[in-house]
Amino acid sequence: MKVSFIGGGKMSEAMIASFIKTREVSPHRMFVSDIHRSRRDTLKRKYGVNVYAKNEMAVGESDVVFLAVKPQELKTVLNDIAGAVSEKQIVVSIAAGKTIEVIESILEGRRVVRVMPNLACLAGEAMSVYCGGTRATQKDTKTVAHLLRCFGRVLELPERAFDAVTAISGSGPAFFTYLSLCMVEAGVAEGLKREEALLLAEQTMLGTGKLLLEKGMRAEELIQAVSSAKGTTEAGMKILSKPQVAKALAQTIRAAAERSKELSS
């Protein structure tokens, strides 16, 4: 398989590294374009991939073309590559908020798959959600899902769910990290050194995620397992379960989802 990346930022680099690590795609069969020469040089040196200054040059005869650019840059990039993309190629957009309709309006007749990954792909633990466009076949979406599994878990959902997906898993790493930092600051206030509190919070966050995903524990089951009558967890949960806490988190997700909708135009 030959794979192109339009944009050579962190997300593209994470995918490149994952494809090489899993031996899914060889370096000489990956093609990357980026406007910054220093970025091109870095990717060439670290991974041995082919690099280009012009977007249309990177498209070439790839089987899959990843659009890994900022949402506000997507239309310009689509116009750059419109003449280079053929009907035989699968175009995969990871631009947050931008709908399949927007992409297909410029790349007429092309096979488009929209994907919402997250930053955890840098650690090989991404959560990626995908959906196919009007011309994408079932084989196309299976091919994309196969590639996405190289750096995490995947889920197929209809496009109408993508604003919520963006808010929960796309922005989620920042939200979880903020909550973790709040716990760290509280731990420091209780007498811990900052590096001690960081390790406690971060490893606990990692371990909790594994309990839920790998051990199949339900959230309610986990909370009950940690809690004991008149114990420390129960004391803390009395504060955390107050309605205003849940309301603040709901408002956080709502704000992110609304911004995703605004970016779709």
Tab-separated table of C-alpha atoms in Angstrom:
chain	number	residue	atom	x	y	z
A	1	MET	CA	0.000	0.000	0.000
A	2	LYS	CA	1.128	3.549	-0.771
A	3	VAL	CA	0.054	6.322	1.607
A	4	SER	CA	0.284	10.109	1.308
A	5	PHE	CA	0.062	12.775	3.997
A	6	ILE	CA	-0.892	16.328	3.152
A	7	GLY	CA	0.585	18.100	6.160
A	8	GLY	CA	3.498	16.768	8.165
A	9	GLY	CA	2.529	17.764	11.701
A	10	LYS	CA	2.364	15.731	14.902
A	11	MET	CA	-0.614	13.635	13.839
A	12	SER	CA	0.987	12.684	10.533
A	13	GLU	CA	4.258	11.847	12.261
A	14	ALA	CA	2.449	9.637	14.765
A	15	MET	CA	0.736	7.746	11.952
A	16	ILE	CA	3.979	7.414	9.997
A	17	ALA	CA	5.767	6.026	13.054
A	18	SER	CA	2.913	3.590	13.726
A	19	PHE	CA	2.780	2.331	10.139
A	20	ILE	CA	6.520	1.697	10.200
A	21	LYS	CA	6.442	0.060	13.640
A	22	THR	CA	3.634	-2.298	12.644
A	23	ARG	CA	5.219	-2.852	9.206
A	24	GLU	CA	1.924	-1.896	7.604
A	25	VAL	CA	3.510	0.613	5.209
A	26	SER	CA	7.185	0.859	4.284
A	27	PRO	CA	8.895	4.284	4.553
A	28	HIS	CA	9.653	4.421	0.814
A	29	ARG	CA	5.918	3.966	0.116
A	30	MET	CA	4.893	7.035	2.157
A	31	PHE	CA	4.784	10.542	0.711
A	32	VAL	CA	4.514	13.702	2.814
A	33	SER	CA	4.035	17.354	1.892
A	34	ASP	CA	4.607	20.280	4.239
A	35	ILE	CA	5.205	23.969	3.657
A	36	HIS	CA	8.047	24.074	6.188
A	37	ARG	CA	11.400	22.834	4.933
A	38	SER	CA	12.632	22.114	8.460
A	39	ARG	CA	9.644	19.831	9.010
A	40	ARG	CA	10.233	18.001	5.736
A	41	ASP	CA	13.885	17.525	6.600
A	42	THR	CA	13.006	16.148	10.041
A	43	LEU	CA	10.559	13.581	8.678
A	44	LYS	CA	12.988	12.533	5.948
A	45	ARG	CA	15.823	12.106	8.447
A	46	LYS	CA	13.835	10.285	11.152
A	47	TYR	CA	11.701	7.976	9.022
A	48	GLY	CA	13.116	7.881	5.509
A	49	VAL	CA	9.803	8.889	3.904
A	50	ASN	CA	9.506	10.853	0.664
A	51	VAL	CA	8.900	14.579	1.238
A	52	TYR	CA	7.617	17.406	-0.970
A	53	ALA	CA	7.018	21.139	-0.752
A	54	LYS	CA	3.933	21.010	-2.982
A	55	ASN	CA	0.793	19.169	-1.914
A	56	GLU	CA	-0.096	17.868	-5.355
A	57	MET	CA	3.326	16.219	-5.651
A	58	ALA	CA	2.717	14.140	-2.520
A	59	VAL	CA	-0.589	12.759	-3.811
A	60	GLY	CA	1.106	10.847	-6.629
A	61	GLU	CA	-0.285	7.353	-7.136
A	62	SER	CA	-1.011	6.646	-3.469
A	63	ASP	CA	-3.816	4.322	-2.504
A	64	VAL	CA	-4.769	6.463	0.504
A	65	VAL	CA	-4.326	10.224	0.926
A	66	PHE	CA	-4.553	11.609	4.477
A	67	LEU	CA	-5.569	15.266	4.785
A	68	ALA	CA	-3.802	16.203	8.022
A	69	VAL	CA	-4.143	19.977	8.021
A	70	LYS	CA	-5.869	22.567	10.196
A	71	PRO	CA	-9.608	23.001	9.498
A	72	GLN	CA	-9.146	26.580	8.329
A	73	GLU	CA	-6.569	25.430	5.769
A	74	LEU	CA	-8.579	22.537	4.349
A	75	LYS	CA	-10.366	24.291	1.477
A	76	THR	CA	-7.119	25.777	0.188
A	77	VAL	CA	-5.458	22.364	0.328
A	78	LEU	CA	-8.394	20.677	-1.396
A	79	ASN	CA	-8.165	23.152	-4.263
A	80	ASP	CA	-4.414	22.473	-4.462
A	81	ILE	CA	-4.858	18.721	-4.890
A	82	ALA	CA	-8.205	18.575	-6.735
A	83	GLY	CA	-6.524	17.988	-10.076
A	84	ALA	CA	-4.111	15.411	-8.691
A	85	VAL	CA	-6.527	13.131	-6.812
A	86	SER	CA	-8.048	10.354	-8.889
A	87	GLU	CA	-11.210	8.319	-8.411
A	88	LYS	CA	-9.036	5.314	-7.558
A	89	GLN	CA	-7.692	6.919	-4.383
A	90	ILE	CA	-9.251	7.040	-0.914
A	91	VAL	CA	-9.132	10.528	0.585
A	92	VAL	CA	-9.120	10.503	4.397
A	93	SER	CA	-9.737	13.769	6.214
A	94	ILE	CA	-8.782	14.234	9.860
A	95	ALA	CA	-9.579	17.981	9.807
A	96	ALA	CA	-11.769	18.612	12.863
A	97	GLY	CA	-15.252	19.891	12.150
A	98	LYS	CA	-15.077	19.797	8.357
A	99	THR	CA	-17.897	17.721	6.890
A	100	ILE	CA	-17.764	15.205	4.080
A	101	GLU	CA	-20.065	17.496	2.089
A	102	VAL	CA	-17.469	20.277	2.213
A	103	ILE	CA	-14.750	17.931	0.958
A	104	GLU	CA	-16.891	16.319	-1.740
A	105	SER	CA	-17.997	19.739	-3.017
A	106	ILE	CA	-14.396	20.364	-4.110
A	107	LEU	CA	-13.215	16.802	-4.773
A	108	GLU	CA	-16.204	15.854	-6.910
A	109	GLY	CA	-16.634	12.147	-7.545
A	110	ARG	CA	-13.856	11.173	-5.137
A	111	ARG	CA	-14.004	8.494	-2.438
A	112	VAL	CA	-13.897	10.287	0.914
A	113	VAL	CA	-13.680	8.949	4.460
A	114	ARG	CA	-13.858	11.306	7.421
A	115	VAL	CA	-11.904	10.419	10.567
A	116	MET	CA	-11.721	11.964	14.034
A	117	PRO	CA	-8.585	10.648	15.784
A	118	ASN	CA	-7.026	12.142	18.907
A	119	LEU	CA	-3.592	13.072	20.190
A	120	ALA	CA	-3.185	9.718	21.939
A	121	CYS	CA	-2.071	8.333	18.574
A	122	LEU	CA	1.336	9.684	19.634
A	123	ALA	CA	1.367	6.878	22.219
A	124	GLY	CA	-0.288	4.296	19.974
A	125	GLU	CA	-3.499	4.545	22.009
A	126	ALA	CA	-5.698	6.731	19.818
A	127	MET	CA	-9.464	6.659	19.716
A	128	SER	CA	-10.425	7.125	16.066
A	129	VAL	CA	-13.982	7.398	14.762
A	130	TYR	CA	-14.680	7.159	11.028
A	131	CYS	CA	-17.480	7.323	8.475
A	132	GLY	CA	-17.579	6.988	4.706
A	133	GLY	CA	-18.735	9.558	2.180
A	134	THR	CA	-21.281	9.121	-0.590
A	135	ARG	CA	-18.843	7.348	-2.931
A	136	ALA	CA	-16.770	5.438	-0.372
A	137	THR	CA	-17.301	1.697	-0.508
A	138	GLN	CA	-17.404	-0.756	2.368
A	139	LYS	CA	-13.982	-1.938	1.228
A	140	ASP	CA	-12.717	1.646	1.479
A	141	THR	CA	-13.872	2.089	5.073
A	142	LYS	CA	-12.429	-1.315	6.011
A	143	THR	CA	-9.084	-0.290	4.536
A	144	VAL	CA	-9.090	2.955	6.523
A	145	ALA	CA	-10.141	1.188	9.734
A	146	HIS	CA	-7.307	-1.305	9.245
A	147	LEU	CA	-4.781	1.539	9.016
A	148	LEU	CA	-6.262	3.339	12.025
A	149	ARG	CA	-5.902	0.221	14.178
A	150	CYS	CA	-2.130	0.555	13.816
A	151	PHE	CA	-2.241	3.291	16.458
A	152	GLY	CA	-5.297	2.588	18.617
A	153	ARG	CA	-8.955	1.640	18.707
A	154	VAL	CA	-11.545	2.452	16.054
A	155	LEU	CA	-15.289	2.962	15.897
A	156	GLU	CA	-17.574	3.570	12.919
A	157	LEU	CA	-20.348	6.110	13.541
A	158	PRO	CA	-22.629	8.230	11.333
A	159	GLU	CA	-21.362	11.727	10.610
A	160	ARG	CA	-24.115	13.345	12.668
A	161	ALA	CA	-22.321	12.015	15.773
A	162	PHE	CA	-19.009	13.701	14.951
A	163	ASP	CA	-19.569	16.909	16.914
A	164	ALA	CA	-20.054	14.875	20.086
A	165	VAL	CA	-17.127	12.631	19.124
A	166	THR	CA	-14.902	15.670	18.646
A	167	ALA	CA	-15.908	17.015	22.051
A	168	ILE	CA	-15.387	13.750	23.950
A	169	SER	CA	-12.428	11.988	22.334
A	170	GLY	CA	-10.954	14.722	20.143
A	171	SER	CA	-10.774	17.347	22.895
A	172	GLY	CA	-10.932	14.761	25.668
A	173	PRO	CA	-7.164	14.410	26.224
A	174	ALA	CA	-7.037	18.089	27.227
A	175	PHE	CA	-10.054	17.750	29.512
A	176	PHE	CA	-8.741	14.640	31.263
A	177	THR	CA	-5.336	16.256	31.662
A	178	TYR	CA	-6.882	19.376	33.182
A	179	LEU	CA	-8.750	17.273	35.744
A	180	SER	CA	-5.525	15.397	36.461
A	181	LEU	CA	-3.671	18.670	37.017
A	182	CYS	CA	-6.372	19.809	39.426
A	183	MET	CA	-5.772	16.626	41.415
A	184	VAL	CA	-2.025	17.247	41.315
A	185	GLU	CA	-2.402	20.753	42.700
A	186	ALA	CA	-4.671	19.419	45.435
A	187	GLY	CA	-2.086	16.751	46.248
A	188	VAL	CA	0.648	19.389	46.527
A	189	ALA	CA	-1.592	21.351	48.880
A	190	GLU	CA	-1.829	18.194	50.992
A	191	GLY	CA	1.959	18.021	51.311
A	192	LEU	CA	3.144	15.965	48.314
A	193	LYS	CA	6.012	17.042	46.086
A	194	ARG	CA	4.808	18.018	42.618
A	195	GLU	CA	6.627	15.173	40.839
A	196	GLU	CA	5.137	12.702	43.335
A	197	ALA	CA	1.622	14.030	42.797
A	198	LEU	CA	2.108	13.929	39.003
A	199	LEU	CA	3.147	10.275	39.053
A	200	LEU	CA	0.254	9.342	41.334
A	201	ALA	CA	-2.328	11.120	39.181
A	202	GLU	CA	-0.996	10.096	35.769
A	203	GLN	CA	-0.438	6.414	36.545
A	204	THR	CA	-3.846	6.257	38.235
A	205	MET	CA	-5.438	7.751	35.098
A	206	LEU	CA	-3.650	5.195	32.895
A	207	GLY	CA	-4.515	2.253	35.145
A	208	THR	CA	-8.156	3.286	35.422
A	209	GLY	CA	-8.478	3.439	31.648
A	210	LYS	CA	-7.040	-0.065	31.336
A	211	LEU	CA	-9.439	-1.418	33.955
A	212	LEU	CA	-12.372	-0.018	32.020
A	213	LEU	CA	-11.184	-1.031	28.543
A	214	GLU	CA	-9.045	-4.132	28.956
A	215	LYS	CA	-10.723	-5.717	31.976
A	216	GLY	CA	-14.214	-4.787	30.877
A	217	MET	CA	-15.236	-3.173	34.156
A	218	ARG	CA	-18.267	-0.903	34.011
A	219	ALA	CA	-17.797	2.617	35.387
A	220	GLU	CA	-20.346	2.050	38.130
A	221	GLU	CA	-18.711	-1.243	39.043
A	222	LEU	CA	-15.290	0.378	39.321
A	223	ILE	CA	-16.557	3.186	41.534
A	224	GLN	CA	-18.245	0.661	43.800
A	225	ALA	CA	-15.098	-1.487	43.929
A	226	VAL	CA	-12.995	1.456	45.129
A	227	SER	CA	-15.587	2.738	47.565
A	228	SER	CA	-16.248	1.367	51.017
A	229	ALA	CA	-18.778	2.453	53.626
A	230	LYS	CA	-17.596	5.567	55.462
A	231	GLY	CA	-14.220	5.326	53.677
A	232	THR	CA	-12.052	7.880	51.908
A	233	THR	CA	-13.554	7.400	48.445
A	234	GLU	CA	-17.068	7.815	49.796
A	235	ALA	CA	-16.019	11.039	51.489
A	236	GLY	CA	-14.578	12.401	48.261
A	237	MET	CA	-17.507	11.227	46.117
A	238	LYS	CA	-19.903	13.217	48.281
A	239	ILE	CA	-18.196	16.337	46.938
A	240	LEU	CA	-17.590	15.135	43.386
A	241	SER	CA	-21.154	13.912	42.857
A	242	LYS	CA	-22.710	17.284	43.575
A	243	PRO	CA	-24.887	18.442	40.648
A	244	GLN	CA	-22.733	21.466	39.833
A	245	VAL	CA	-19.729	19.263	39.018
A	246	ALA	CA	-21.652	17.169	36.484
A	247	LYS	CA	-23.181	20.371	35.094
A	248	ALA	CA	-19.748	21.943	34.568
A	249	LEU	CA	-18.531	18.851	32.697
A	250	ALA	CA	-21.682	18.774	30.563
A	251	GLN	CA	-21.196	22.444	29.704
A	252	THR	CA	-17.589	21.701	28.754
A	253	ILE	CA	-18.646	19.009	26.275
A	254	ARG	CA	-21.456	21.198	24.953
A	255	ALA	CA	-19.088	24.126	24.292
A	256	ALA	CA	-16.652	21.907	22.404
A	257	ALA	CA	-19.435	20.289	20.368
A	258	GLU	CA	-20.898	23.688	19.445
A	259	ARG	CA	-17.488	24.888	18.286
A	260	SER	CA	-17.175	21.751	16.151
A	261	LYS	CA	-20.458	22.681	14.464
A	262	GLU	CA	-19.187	26.221	13.813
A	263	LEU	CA	-16.051	24.842	12.159
A	264	SER	CA	-18.090	22.690	9.755
A	265	SER	CA	-18.948	25.535	7.403
